[in-house]
């Protein structure tokens, strides 16, 4: 037993010890409270988001891509639903075995099998789906359905494929679509405030973006916006119920100024020859016909072609992928003459009464070099009107000779040469408008007077694309004012400043006289394109040209070189009509077509016929 | 036994503060459990029975005089040990652990009983020992404690064995364990930590401890529980998501919502305000216990009230620290709130004894 004193000291000791323990635990309690405060108050937002992300899953809903129409409301590009046989490459080990098994149920063509084998490993790496076969019939679908359990990584799903109704007609103008790259998707998702997570990527299978042409230029307009469905999920990932739906916004339809009928005519007329046709509405700058030939099937490209098919197109000497209309560089040749004529009048070098004796050649005074015309013996004593109708080289050699090169190039740039003339074309080329500094920088040679003389007939260094030639023709037709070209007029800022050709020296009567001369190219018995007269029942102004690829001294020499097709002259024509109030302008280039008037000319007339028939 | 006669004298031994606050906590627990069990009425009904039975048990256990507990503590302790040994021999096995004795209508977790009888036994053993406690008595006490702790640990049940260890140590400490001994043994404990880590902790326990240090390193493995618990608590914010509106609890992201992690459910649905209110009740009970311990009639009562209330306090703190990720996940319920049979009843028993100790005045003082 313990005595009273001890009992008191025991009580005090107990007191102290219990208080110590309580204080210790009070500290822990406070620490716990502090931790809870941190969780619930300071980091509330983070945990709130974490809890939301925990319980929700986003599923993307793809928008429908806009339909593309021609100017009369004909559908050019549509979305076609099809039931596709799709595999998930990343979970399939041996593609050959898998294809063999599939083949026992659904017949795959050799092309389809090759396509699958070629793209298998790439898509497996990206964890994307691979479409084995499109457009399954009801028969095939039901056949697969009953054996579905055998193929856990294969499924049938409805997908929209992009279908150009005229796949060869609009290859270069409308372009094609394809699967987006990872970086494209990321950008699209960010634009639409979607978090680019891998989960979301998997819902974008089958999504298409424009790769070339208008499909590319107006991609943002016609692609629409993804919708999404937000589901509540439990810890096992099971979808419980739909919490929120954000509707997808379908892409807007694209109404182009293209004209289906004239395009068909242009395609038939060119008949897979190498060349280009561009026709425009001169009042608006709207492109109505746009053909680069030969062309290729955009549907094949967009919906998957085998490497063999692709290689065949790539290695084709006619280069079908090359957009000759916007990127092909051709010398304008004699078609440049009306622009040179205007320069002469503008600078008082000549007037409509001025005459010149054309012996069939021009001698450069500086070094005695001879520049020949196309007609042996020349055109005799001619004025400007005759020089255009008969396409006298001597007249324009002489005129160019009297010109300052800097002034002349500045003048020509007004007609669109050396400039980008189209607002929504896919990768247009600006051609080449040469000047002394260009020559020094690029060829390391000074500018010769002879270079200016050559420019007078559109030969030499100068080159222009067919669309620039069409712009030039429209500019002439519209008497110096013109909108920049476009395929689509009602989207974006197409309030284009009018390119007003201001000069006191050129007035209405000069324009009219120039038009008369160009009408004479067809209507005058001496005109270089007289053969076109019979092809139409209205009046057309035109100027033909023949691009010499190999310079020759004599006609006999040309007969030898033309044995090789690639050395034959290019045929060019620009035309506009109907006169006197022109509506359309057209340019036609046919590579190695030899005669602008008789080879390119009929194509231009047929296209104008088609356009004016409406 | 003569103290039971007090009932005939119509003297009712009672502490209204503890009785009311524990009843309140129990009812709050039922409300929380309804939500945590996804509105499972069967679970809540069963729990209600336990709560009712527990409150009655608490009332009856507070009637005998403390001397009854003092003189019979060895018997109670011996029975508890028998139950523990029986558990090891013929216990019901679940999830690789043998912790329960099946009585048909009730499965008893025997370690929950010894958690109460051990400190009472030790208090009865130490109440008349001189200060400071002699080395011999210290060792006798420690050996008894360690034997019991190990009997529970091999079930295995680390959480409860730790609580039992603590309950013994509390009594020893409060009874006047010499500071010299405390100093030496603390150093020895720290030095032996690596040994304990390697020899006493199961691999899953080691993993839990490591996970605590960086739960995000393994969010879907062993860190899953802590991560989801933190998300639940954190997303509750100030006001909570509302009763039965906790997505973490109701969409199964939270584990063990009815037992170990019920606090996370409360925090998610009632927010920081709810957490503070709940803690206020716990703190009230603990401060009342502190008051009663300091004013107890003799050393035995002091030690018992102090020891039992510290077990309660430790259990609460271990549970709370676990769910916010301060300590590793050890199976430990939140007293009076979590679903449970044995552990719930053990605390009613503990508080019955506490009230008995606090409400009986010494006869000779009259």
Tab-separated table of C-alpha atoms in Angstrom, chain A residues 83-350:
chain	number	residue	atom	x	y	z
A	83	UNK	CA	-20.890	-0.315	-93.788
A	84	UNK	CA	-17.208	-1.070	-93.482
A	85	UNK	CA	-15.340	-4.060	-92.207
A	86	UNK	CA	-12.851	-2.647	-89.739
A	87	UNK	CA	-10.062	-4.194	-87.709
A	88	UNK	CA	-8.091	-2.951	-84.771
A	89	UNK	CA	-4.495	-3.549	-85.928
A	90	UNK	CA	-2.840	-3.010	-82.556
A	91	UNK	CA	-4.526	-6.085	-81.124
A	92	UNK	CA	-3.922	-8.382	-84.080
A	93	UNK	CA	-0.651	-10.255	-84.213
A	94	UNK	CA	-0.489	-11.732	-87.666
A	95	UNK	CA	-2.296	-9.830	-90.374
A	96	UNK	CA	-1.864	-12.575	-92.991
A	97	UNK	CA	-3.534	-15.195	-90.808
A	98	UNK	CA	-6.252	-12.767	-89.919
A	99	UNK	CA	-6.946	-11.913	-93.553
A	100	UNK	CA	-7.079	-15.605	-94.429
A	101	UNK	CA	-9.688	-16.182	-91.770
A	102	UNK	CA	-11.721	-13.169	-92.866
A	103	UNK	CA	-11.484	-14.320	-96.455
A	104	UNK	CA	-13.387	-17.464	-95.593
A	105	UNK	CA	-16.391	-15.328	-94.745
A	106	UNK	CA	-16.058	-12.171	-96.785
A	107	UNK	CA	-14.186	-12.073	-100.067
A	108	UNK	CA	-11.406	-9.537	-100.073
A	109	UNK	CA	-9.965	-8.417	-103.372
A	110	UNK	CA	-6.244	-8.522	-103.965
A	111	UNK	CA	-6.118	-4.735	-103.740
A	112	UNK	CA	-7.927	-4.728	-100.402
A	113	UNK	CA	-5.571	-7.352	-98.997
A	114	UNK	CA	-2.516	-5.471	-100.218
A	115	UNK	CA	-3.802	-2.238	-98.760
A	116	UNK	CA	-4.337	-3.918	-95.398
A	117	UNK	CA	-0.882	-5.492	-95.382
A	118	UNK	CA	0.815	-2.266	-96.399
A	119	UNK	CA	-0.817	-0.111	-93.751
A	120	UNK	CA	-1.092	-2.652	-90.969
A	121	UNK	CA	2.031	-1.942	-88.941
A	122	UNK	CA	1.795	1.838	-89.303
A	123	UNK	CA	-1.800	1.951	-88.057
A	124	UNK	CA	-1.037	-0.554	-85.313
A	125	UNK	CA	1.646	1.775	-84.039
A	126	UNK	CA	-0.731	4.723	-84.056
A	127	UNK	CA	-3.441	2.587	-82.456
A	128	UNK	CA	-5.831	3.488	-85.267
A	129	UNK	CA	-8.350	1.353	-87.009
A	130	UNK	CA	-7.831	-0.176	-90.429
A	131	UNK	CA	-10.674	-0.437	-92.908
A	132	UNK	CA	-10.486	-3.795	-94.666
A	133	UNK	CA	-13.458	-3.465	-96.962
A	134	UNK	CA	-15.971	-0.785	-97.700
A	135	UNK	CA	-19.581	-0.980	-98.808
A	136	UNK	CA	-20.437	-4.368	-97.385
A	137	UNK	CA	-23.616	-5.826	-98.802
A	138	UNK	CA	-26.452	-6.912	-96.537
A	139	UNK	CA	-25.449	-10.476	-97.307
A	140	UNK	CA	-21.876	-9.947	-96.220
A	141	UNK	CA	-22.977	-8.113	-93.112
A	142	UNK	CA	-25.246	-10.880	-91.902
A	143	UNK	CA	-22.647	-13.502	-92.774
A	144	UNK	CA	-20.153	-11.744	-90.575
A	145	UNK	CA	-22.632	-11.049	-87.813
A	146	UNK	CA	-23.266	-14.712	-87.050
A	147	UNK	CA	-19.525	-15.414	-86.893
A	148	UNK	CA	-18.648	-12.237	-85.045
A	149	UNK	CA	-17.649	-14.132	-81.916
A	150	UNK	CA	-14.670	-15.553	-83.822
A	151	UNK	CA	-13.238	-12.110	-84.443
A	152	UNK	CA	-13.092	-10.028	-81.284
A	153	UNK	CA	-10.880	-7.419	-82.958
A	154	UNK	CA	-12.942	-7.057	-86.108
A	155	UNK	CA	-16.201	-5.215	-86.424
A	156	UNK	CA	-18.598	-3.671	-88.889
A	157	UNK	CA	-19.435	-0.032	-88.473
A	158	UNK	CA	-21.165	2.607	-90.498
A	159	UNK	CA	-18.792	5.251	-91.740
A	160	UNK	CA	-19.192	8.139	-94.102
A	161	UNK	CA	-16.818	8.149	-96.986
A	162	UNK	CA	-16.215	11.196	-99.089
A	163	UNK	CA	-17.413	10.644	-102.604
A	164	UNK	CA	-16.734	12.928	-105.505
A	165	UNK	CA	-19.487	12.287	-108.020
A	166	UNK	CA	-17.143	13.274	-110.851
A	167	UNK	CA	-13.830	12.001	-109.530
A	168	UNK	CA	-11.819	12.809	-112.677
A	169	UNK	CA	-13.396	16.186	-113.400
A	170	UNK	CA	-12.493	18.043	-110.248
A	171	UNK	CA	-9.297	16.293	-109.172
A	172	UNK	CA	-7.281	19.462	-108.805
A	173	UNK	CA	-9.911	22.082	-108.050
A	174	UNK	CA	-11.831	20.300	-105.273
A	175	UNK	CA	-8.981	18.060	-104.213
A	176	UNK	CA	-9.339	15.122	-101.880
A	177	UNK	CA	-9.654	14.262	-98.216
A	178	UNK	CA	-7.719	11.865	-96.064
A	179	UNK	CA	-7.126	10.738	-92.520
A	180	UNK	CA	-5.713	13.497	-90.357
A	181	UNK	CA	-2.225	13.343	-88.946
A	182	UNK	CA	-1.910	13.240	-85.171
A	183	UNK	CA	-0.827	16.888	-85.166
A	184	UNK	CA	-3.816	17.943	-87.311
A	185	UNK	CA	-6.201	16.268	-84.887
A	186	UNK	CA	-4.554	17.875	-81.893
A	187	UNK	CA	-4.948	21.279	-83.477
A	188	UNK	CA	-8.587	20.629	-84.398
A	189	UNK	CA	-9.360	19.413	-80.881
A	190	UNK	CA	-7.704	22.400	-79.284
A	191	UNK	CA	-9.631	24.716	-81.591
A	192	UNK	CA	-12.858	23.129	-80.438
A	193	UNK	CA	-11.889	23.105	-76.753
A	194	UNK	CA	-11.613	19.349	-76.647
A	195	UNK	CA	-8.878	17.785	-74.609
A	196	UNK	CA	-6.658	15.820	-76.980
A	197	UNK	CA	-6.511	12.651	-74.950
A	198	UNK	CA	-5.825	9.231	-76.346
A	199	UNK	CA	-9.338	8.188	-75.384
A	200	UNK	CA	-10.710	10.923	-77.547
A	201	UNK	CA	-8.392	10.082	-80.417
A	202	UNK	CA	-9.934	6.667	-80.657
A	203	UNK	CA	-13.321	8.243	-81.284
A	204	UNK	CA	-11.986	10.146	-84.267
A	205	UNK	CA	-11.509	7.061	-86.409
A	206	UNK	CA	-12.898	7.649	-89.849
A	207	UNK	CA	-12.658	11.402	-89.474
A	208	UNK	CA	-11.517	13.109	-92.649
A	209	UNK	CA	-9.790	16.378	-93.352
A	210	UNK	CA	-9.073	18.115	-96.642
A	211	UNK	CA	-5.659	17.439	-98.056
A	212	UNK	CA	-5.694	19.386	-101.331
A	213	UNK	CA	-7.846	21.753	-103.366
A	214	UNK	CA	-10.963	23.372	-101.940
A	215	UNK	CA	-11.330	20.469	-99.511
A	216	UNK	CA	-8.138	21.832	-97.974
A	217	UNK	CA	-8.670	25.572	-98.451
A	218	UNK	CA	-12.155	25.532	-96.919
A	219	UNK	CA	-11.554	22.638	-94.536
A	220	UNK	CA	-12.429	24.626	-91.436
A	221	UNK	CA	-15.689	25.766	-93.031
A	222	UNK	CA	-16.906	22.366	-94.178
A	223	UNK	CA	-15.522	20.207	-91.362
A	224	UNK	CA	-18.004	21.335	-88.703
A	225	UNK	CA	-17.472	20.808	-84.989
A	226	UNK	CA	-17.358	17.640	-82.968
A	227	UNK	CA	-20.207	16.973	-80.625
A	228	UNK	CA	-19.778	15.034	-77.447
A	229	UNK	CA	-21.737	12.889	-75.093
A	230	UNK	CA	-20.728	12.863	-71.474
A	231	UNK	CA	-21.553	9.673	-69.651
A	232	UNK	CA	-21.458	8.926	-65.963
A	233	UNK	CA	-19.310	5.892	-65.308
A	234	UNK	CA	-18.623	3.830	-62.247
A	235	UNK	CA	-15.251	2.679	-61.000
A	236	UNK	CA	-15.288	-0.304	-63.341
A	237	UNK	CA	-15.783	2.004	-66.323
A	238	UNK	CA	-19.365	0.891	-66.956
A	239	UNK	CA	-21.486	3.561	-68.653
A	240	UNK	CA	-24.373	4.400	-66.342
A	241	UNK	CA	-26.284	7.279	-67.835
A	242	UNK	CA	-25.912	10.208	-70.178
A	243	UNK	CA	-25.174	13.401	-68.262
A	244	UNK	CA	-24.778	15.906	-71.035
A	245	UNK	CA	-24.979	16.047	-74.782
A	246	UNK	CA	-23.265	18.678	-76.838
A	247	UNK	CA	-24.650	18.330	-80.325
A	248	UNK	CA	-22.205	18.084	-83.160
A	249	UNK	CA	-22.288	20.966	-85.592
A	250	UNK	CA	-22.365	19.673	-89.121
A	251	UNK	CA	-20.025	21.272	-91.582
A	252	UNK	CA	-21.509	23.947	-93.781
A	253	UNK	CA	-22.159	23.129	-97.401
A	254	UNK	CA	-19.826	24.722	-99.887
A	255	UNK	CA	-21.382	26.485	-102.843
A	256	UNK	CA	-18.745	26.962	-105.486
A	257	UNK	CA	-18.907	28.898	-108.739
A	258	UNK	CA	-17.795	25.828	-110.687
A	259	UNK	CA	-19.942	24.847	-113.646
A	260	UNK	CA	-20.437	21.133	-114.098
A	261	UNK	CA	-21.442	21.233	-117.775
A	262	UNK	CA	-18.524	23.324	-118.992
A	263	UNK	CA	-16.183	21.228	-116.891
A	264	UNK	CA	-17.441	18.085	-118.614
A	265	UNK	CA	-16.912	19.728	-122.004
A	266	UNK	CA	-13.393	20.804	-121.073
A	267	UNK	CA	-12.587	17.285	-119.868
A	268	UNK	CA	-13.940	15.686	-123.046
A	269	UNK	CA	-12.193	18.208	-125.267
A	270	UNK	CA	-8.794	17.740	-123.638
A	271	UNK	CA	-9.326	13.987	-123.645
A	272	UNK	CA	-6.427	13.268	-121.315
A	273	UNK	CA	-3.997	15.368	-123.334
A	274	UNK	CA	-1.542	17.300	-121.183
A	275	UNK	CA	-2.850	20.800	-120.647
A	276	UNK	CA	-5.194	23.037	-118.749
A	277	UNK	CA	-8.440	24.956	-119.191
A	278	UNK	CA	-9.532	27.859	-117.002
A	279	UNK	CA	-12.705	29.853	-117.542
A	280	UNK	CA	-14.021	32.656	-115.363
A	281	UNK	CA	-16.960	34.979	-114.991
A	282	UNK	CA	-15.248	38.280	-115.721
A	283	UNK	CA	-17.687	40.373	-113.683
A	284	UNK	CA	-17.094	38.550	-110.409
A	285	UNK	CA	-13.790	36.812	-110.901
A	286	UNK	CA	-15.584	33.547	-110.184
A	287	UNK	CA	-13.815	30.514	-111.598
A	288	UNK	CA	-16.347	28.417	-113.509
A	289	UNK	CA	-14.141	25.937	-115.317
A	290	UNK	CA	-10.888	24.636	-113.971
A	291	UNK	CA	-9.244	21.599	-115.438
A	292	UNK	CA	-5.759	20.237	-115.322
A	293	UNK	CA	-5.265	17.272	-117.587
A	294	UNK	CA	-4.667	14.414	-117.290
A	295	UNK	CA	-6.415	14.007	-113.984
A	296	UNK	CA	-6.828	11.198	-111.471
A	297	UNK	CA	-9.635	9.765	-109.391
A	298	UNK	CA	-9.864	11.657	-106.104
A	299	UNK	CA	-12.104	8.935	-104.689
A	300	UNK	CA	-9.377	6.353	-105.082
A	301	UNK	CA	-6.916	8.599	-103.286
A	302	UNK	CA	-9.296	9.539	-100.502
A	303	UNK	CA	-10.613	6.096	-99.771
A	304	UNK	CA	-7.374	4.235	-99.838
A	305	UNK	CA	-5.371	2.940	-102.756
A	306	UNK	CA	-2.629	0.369	-102.771
A	307	UNK	CA	1.005	1.319	-103.110
A	308	UNK	CA	0.995	-0.188	-106.615
A	309	UNK	CA	-1.815	2.030	-107.822
A	310	UNK	CA	-0.212	5.028	-106.179
A	311	UNK	CA	3.182	4.317	-107.715
A	312	UNK	CA	1.576	3.985	-111.118
A	313	UNK	CA	0.143	7.496	-110.814
A	314	UNK	CA	3.322	8.965	-109.352
A	315	UNK	CA	5.489	7.501	-112.098
A	316	UNK	CA	3.148	8.456	-114.939
A	317	UNK	CA	5.136	10.668	-117.343
A	318	UNK	CA	2.049	12.825	-117.853
A	319	UNK	CA	2.190	13.693	-114.137
A	320	UNK	CA	-1.535	13.570	-113.329
A	321	UNK	CA	-1.025	14.917	-109.773
A	322	UNK	CA	0.524	18.109	-111.120
A	323	UNK	CA	-1.985	20.962	-111.173
A	324	UNK	CA	-1.115	22.521	-114.518
A	325	UNK	CA	-3.843	25.170	-114.217
A	326	UNK	CA	-2.400	26.844	-111.123
A	327	UNK	CA	1.194	25.634	-111.168
A	328	UNK	CA	2.136	24.945	-114.779
A	329	UNK	CA	4.522	27.561	-116.125
A	330	UNK	CA	4.181	28.346	-119.813
A	331	UNK	CA	5.486	31.158	-121.962
A	332	UNK	CA	2.493	33.297	-122.920
A	333	UNK	CA	3.900	33.574	-126.464
A	334	UNK	CA	1.843	35.670	-128.867
A	335	UNK	CA	-1.053	35.968	-126.418
A	336	UNK	CA	1.015	38.665	-124.694
A	337	UNK	CA	0.755	40.963	-127.732
A	338	UNK	CA	-2.427	42.879	-126.715
A	339	UNK	CA	-0.751	43.806	-123.398
A	340	UNK	CA	2.375	44.985	-125.231
A	341	UNK	CA	0.182	46.983	-127.589
A	342	UNK	CA	-1.431	48.776	-124.649
A	343	UNK	CA	2.029	49.582	-123.318
A	344	UNK	CA	2.935	51.206	-126.649
A	345	UNK	CA	-0.175	53.363	-126.599
A	346	UNK	CA	0.155	54.200	-122.919
A	347	UNK	CA	3.703	55.449	-123.401
A	348	UNK	CA	3.093	57.168	-126.775
A	349	UNK	CA	5.475	54.843	-128.546
A	350	UNK	CA	2.799	54.004	-131.101
